[in-house]
Amino acid sequence: MQIGVVGLGRMGANISRRLMKAGHATVVWDANPATTEILGKEGAAAATGLPDLVGKLPETPRTVWVMLPHGRITEDTINTLGGLLSPGDIIIDGGNTYYKDDVRRGKALAEKGLRYLDVGTSGGVWGLARGYCLMIGGDADAVRHLDPIFAALAPGLGTIERTPGREGHDPRAERGYIHAGPVGAGHFVKMIHNGIEYGMMQAMAEGFDILRNRASNKLPPDECFDLNLGDIAEVWRRGSVVTSWLLDLTADALARDEQLSTFSGEVADSGEGRWTVEAAIEEAVPADVLAASLFTRFRSRQQHTFAEKVLSAMRFGFGGHVEPGHK
């Protein structure tokens, strides 16, 4: 099949490469001409802009995969494509767009006869080699039409043991992609996926912090352990119940530098964690771990907050407690 890819960052470029590796033809464009040129030299058809990209897609219905950061840049790109494509054509947003924006956008594009798919895409920089886990929302006919594209991008069955009792279920899930539901459902599922990711990462980070601080001289000497974090991460990879890709990445980082000295500890959040907590509030679903992991990321970007100053002032007021370092 032939597909246009707009946005050739870390994931967009590798999505194009994986599709070409599977025999699909890609027409690519990025605002950075050098990036477009690189993919052109690798076999993609390089476009000079969105009108040129659409013009280089002779197959109908035409499909354009937009892989850009959520927000204005994605909104403007899809609006432009909406004026260039024809009824029946398909626009895919494979970034981390807020699902409510998908619902609004899908309705607007449907008025023009265009089909819109929101595709939650997980796999990061490893997707080229490992494949991408895809969570798709939108029109079922459009999803079926693009099945060869999704199958090429997904990991496939691989070596993971098959789940007993799935006979008769949709086989696509075992291959790494699902049609989650109507427009918005794909990004909603991916949003919750990322919220869970926040919680898993925070639990692992806190665990290793407790292990590291067992060497503190504030503990009784016979309860003080100087633990090898790299070895612990490695042994947990082999047969333990916390084995995971996140643990693999942690073990790799600790093997390179057990002090993680090149990292500041300032942790960004890209939006999905916030949206997950908002969804939990809308549904009145308790989400203690996910909310706490999000707030911890906020905290990582500050030194001391005004709230902590208020706490110190209250402690000094009722008990004369002086802050450490000011005695």
XYZ file of C-alpha atoms in Angstrom:
327
model
C 0.000 0.000 0.000
C 0.942 3.659 -0.251
C 0.723 6.097 2.656
C 1.810 9.649 3.419
C 3.708 10.330 6.648
C 3.858 13.860 8.054
C 6.321 14.496 10.880
C 9.641 12.659 10.798
C 10.781 12.884 14.387
C 11.994 9.936 16.445
C 8.831 7.929 15.822
C 7.528 9.281 12.527
C 10.753 8.533 10.684
C 10.922 4.992 12.037
C 7.253 4.356 11.224
C 8.085 5.230 7.621
C 11.170 2.994 7.696
C 9.281 0.025 9.147
C 6.568 0.368 6.514
C 9.118 0.514 3.703
C 10.875 -2.526 5.144
C 7.534 -4.380 4.857
C 7.167 -3.371 1.209
C 4.839 -0.399 1.539
C 5.456 2.875 -0.301
C 5.714 6.050 1.757
C 5.515 9.705 0.791
C 7.087 11.782 3.550
C 7.318 15.399 4.613
C 8.724 17.239 7.601
C 9.100 20.950 8.286
C 12.846 20.270 8.453
C 13.927 19.703 4.815
C 17.080 17.857 5.912
C 14.990 15.219 7.690
C 12.785 14.766 4.636
C 15.889 14.411 2.475
C 17.309 11.663 4.698
C 14.142 9.543 4.326
C 14.124 10.277 0.599
C 17.598 8.793 0.289
C 16.364 5.704 2.128
C 13.629 5.026 -0.418
C 10.676 7.222 0.532
C 9.202 9.734 -1.892
C 10.171 13.118 -0.458
C 7.530 15.862 -0.631
C 8.139 19.596 -0.473
C 4.984 20.353 1.516
C 1.490 19.087 2.296
C 0.015 19.869 -1.172
C 2.936 18.049 -2.816
C 2.560 15.092 -0.439
C -1.137 14.707 -1.253
C -0.341 15.048 -4.963
C 2.159 12.214 -4.740
C -0.521 9.811 -3.432
C -2.296 8.507 -6.569
C -3.921 5.504 -4.878
C -7.444 6.057 -3.581
C -8.568 6.275 -0.930
C -5.497 8.274 0.045
C -4.153 7.927 3.578
C -1.981 10.379 5.489
C -0.460 9.504 8.872
C 0.263 12.608 10.982
C 2.948 12.026 13.628
C 3.387 15.347 15.407
C 3.226 16.614 19.016
C -0.318 17.160 20.248
C -1.647 20.687 20.149
C -1.677 23.488 17.612
C 0.816 21.965 15.160
C -1.277 18.813 14.802
C -4.531 20.783 14.651
C -3.230 23.070 11.902
C -1.763 20.187 9.894
C -4.977 18.179 9.974
C -7.044 21.240 9.080
C -4.796 21.830 6.067
C -5.020 18.200 4.991
C -8.787 18.415 5.358
C -8.786 21.010 2.595
C -6.506 19.003 0.319
C -7.957 15.497 0.521
C -11.118 14.137 -1.104
C -14.192 12.391 0.341
C -13.344 8.852 1.403
C -9.713 9.651 2.134
C -8.295 8.836 5.572
C -6.353 10.969 8.042
C -4.551 9.224 10.890
C -3.352 11.030 14.004
C -0.717 8.755 15.520
C 0.509 11.193 18.172
C -0.661 11.611 21.768
C -3.712 13.765 21.122
C -6.357 14.328 23.809
C -9.233 12.007 22.958
C -11.858 14.743 23.294
C -10.053 16.667 20.556
C -10.312 13.521 18.412
C -14.078 13.341 18.904
C -14.485 16.988 17.865
C -12.072 16.654 14.957
C -13.634 13.438 13.679
C -17.059 15.096 13.467
C -15.660 18.096 11.587
C -13.825 15.905 9.058
C -16.862 13.646 8.587
C -18.802 16.691 7.374
C -16.298 16.846 4.498
C -16.641 13.132 3.805
C -13.194 12.386 5.272
C -12.474 9.488 7.597
C -10.407 10.039 10.719
C -8.558 7.455 12.787
C -6.869 8.143 16.113
C -4.057 5.677 16.683
C -2.408 5.453 20.079
C 1.141 4.392 19.246
C 3.448 2.847 21.849
C 6.984 1.697 21.177
C 9.095 4.824 21.273
C 12.521 4.818 19.692
C 12.574 0.993 19.767
C 9.562 0.644 17.468
C 11.581 0.197 14.295
C 13.101 -3.042 15.585
C 10.428 -4.230 18.041
C 7.284 -2.979 16.344
C 4.589 -0.650 17.665
C 1.652 -1.457 19.910
C -1.306 0.223 18.208
C -4.645 1.217 19.759
C -6.972 2.378 16.970
C -10.163 4.407 17.106
C -12.467 5.229 14.204
C -14.500 3.829 11.342
C -14.337 0.030 11.132
C -14.207 -0.014 7.321
C -11.235 2.369 7.304
C -9.478 0.234 9.903
C -10.044 -2.909 7.824
C -8.813 -1.162 4.679
C -5.559 -0.210 6.439
C -5.029 -3.580 8.084
C -1.850 -4.274 6.016
C -0.374 -0.999 7.328
C -1.213 -1.733 10.954
C -0.046 -5.345 10.676
C 3.308 -4.183 9.287
C 3.836 -1.702 12.104
C 2.756 -4.032 14.926
C 5.168 -6.486 16.579
C 3.310 -9.633 15.503
C 2.978 -12.760 17.627
C 6.705 -12.851 18.354
C 7.943 -15.158 21.108
C 5.418 -14.154 23.794
C 3.503 -17.144 25.115
C -0.067 -17.106 23.829
C -2.836 -16.482 26.370
C -5.009 -19.576 26.941
C -8.698 -19.113 26.238
C -8.367 -16.515 23.467
C -9.587 -18.870 20.768
C -12.354 -17.151 18.825
C -11.303 -13.660 19.935
C -10.054 -10.914 17.624
C -6.594 -12.173 16.534
C -5.256 -8.659 16.012
C -4.737 -8.121 19.750
C -2.236 -10.994 19.870
C -0.354 -9.387 17.014
C -0.044 -6.049 18.764
C -2.905 -3.905 17.441
C -6.601 -3.479 18.213
C -9.597 -1.566 16.936
C -10.575 -0.115 20.304
C -13.812 1.548 19.196
C -15.126 4.748 17.570
C -13.167 7.962 17.090
C -11.425 8.897 20.338
C -11.267 5.352 21.728
C -7.757 4.704 20.429
C -6.200 7.709 22.103
C -8.286 7.138 25.243
C -6.836 3.631 25.631
C -3.331 4.971 24.942
C -3.897 7.750 27.504
C -4.711 5.202 30.210
C -1.730 3.116 29.073
C 0.525 6.112 29.702
C -1.100 6.805 33.064
C -0.360 3.220 34.117
C 3.174 3.698 32.819
C 3.599 6.673 35.170
C 2.577 4.530 38.153
C 4.786 1.588 37.212
C 7.783 3.828 36.667
C 7.237 5.630 39.979
C 6.958 2.371 41.940
C 10.199 1.099 40.423
C 11.987 4.400 41.013
C 10.905 4.526 44.661
C 11.976 0.932 45.212
C 15.476 1.570 43.916
C 15.679 4.746 45.992
C 14.891 2.732 49.155
C 17.526 0.157 48.183
C 20.137 2.868 47.589
C 19.465 4.643 50.872
C 19.900 1.460 52.912
C 23.566 2.464 53.050
C 22.695 5.573 55.102
C 24.846 6.188 58.172
C 21.683 7.223 60.012
C 20.685 3.557 60.276
C 21.943 1.100 62.908
C 25.268 -0.295 61.616
C 24.055 -3.891 61.570
C 21.012 -2.884 59.486
C 22.975 -0.827 56.982
C 23.536 -2.537 53.616
C 25.643 -1.287 50.714
C 23.608 -2.882 47.924
C 24.641 -3.287 44.289
C 21.696 -1.783 42.428
C 22.899 -2.939 39.024
C 23.058 -6.553 40.183
C 19.638 -6.306 41.819
C 18.073 -4.920 38.652
C 19.723 -7.684 36.639
C 18.626 -10.538 38.891
C 15.063 -9.215 38.967
C 15.019 -9.467 35.159
C 15.345 -13.236 35.445
C 12.311 -15.065 36.780
C 10.918 -12.411 39.148
C 7.329 -11.170 39.059
C 8.476 -7.588 38.373
C 10.237 -8.514 35.131
C 9.338 -5.943 32.466
C 10.733 -3.780 29.700
C 10.897 -0.873 32.153
C 13.093 -3.030 34.385
C 15.243 -3.919 31.365
C 15.783 -0.219 30.696
C 16.580 0.416 34.375
C 19.116 -2.415 34.453
C 20.766 -1.057 31.328
C 21.048 2.444 32.817
C 22.448 1.168 36.121
C 24.986 -1.027 34.332
C 26.294 2.047 32.549
C 26.406 4.261 35.649
C 25.037 3.107 38.998
C 24.938 6.707 40.256
C 22.949 7.880 37.206
C 25.150 10.947 37.367
C 24.124 12.255 33.939
C 20.491 12.666 35.048
C 19.170 15.580 37.101
C 16.004 13.858 38.301
C 13.770 16.547 36.793
C 10.934 14.586 35.193
C 8.612 16.011 32.555
C 5.021 14.972 31.927
C 3.664 15.023 28.400
C -0.030 15.416 29.208
C -1.429 11.891 29.217
C -0.958 11.492 32.977
C -2.972 14.649 33.628
C -5.710 13.537 31.236
C -5.836 10.121 32.909
C -6.423 11.715 36.304
C -9.073 14.003 34.770
C -10.836 10.939 33.342
C -10.718 9.248 36.752
C -12.368 12.334 38.294
C -15.069 12.382 35.590
C -15.807 8.693 36.233
C -15.432 8.926 40.048
C -12.827 6.150 39.893
C -10.161 6.181 42.643
C -6.694 6.467 41.076
C -4.403 7.022 44.051
C -1.228 5.615 42.531
C -1.622 7.288 39.141
C -2.401 10.679 40.704
C 0.514 10.438 43.140
C 2.936 9.511 40.363
C 1.822 12.553 38.357
C 2.234 14.887 41.334
C 5.686 13.448 41.984
C 6.696 14.554 38.500
C 5.490 18.059 39.297
C 7.528 17.954 42.512
C 10.675 16.846 40.676
C 10.731 20.151 38.833
C 10.855 22.248 41.992
C 13.356 22.621 44.805
C 11.298 23.831 47.738
C 7.701 24.928 47.318
C 5.876 27.697 49.145
C 3.757 24.953 50.725
C 6.878 23.543 52.376
C 7.718 26.990 53.738
C 4.229 27.135 55.236
C 4.809 23.731 56.854
C 8.112 24.919 58.335
C 6.477 28.096 59.644
C 3.701 26.098 61.344
C 6.168 23.639 62.890
C 8.255 26.517 64.213
C 5.144 28.236 65.539
C 3.683 25.341 67.518
C 6.861 23.594 68.575
C 9.833 25.813 67.945
C 11.107 23.338 65.354
C 13.987 24.816 63.358
C 14.702 23.728 59.812
C 17.787 21.520 59.296
C 20.832 23.646 58.584
C 19.470 26.650 60.496
C 20.123 25.487 64.038
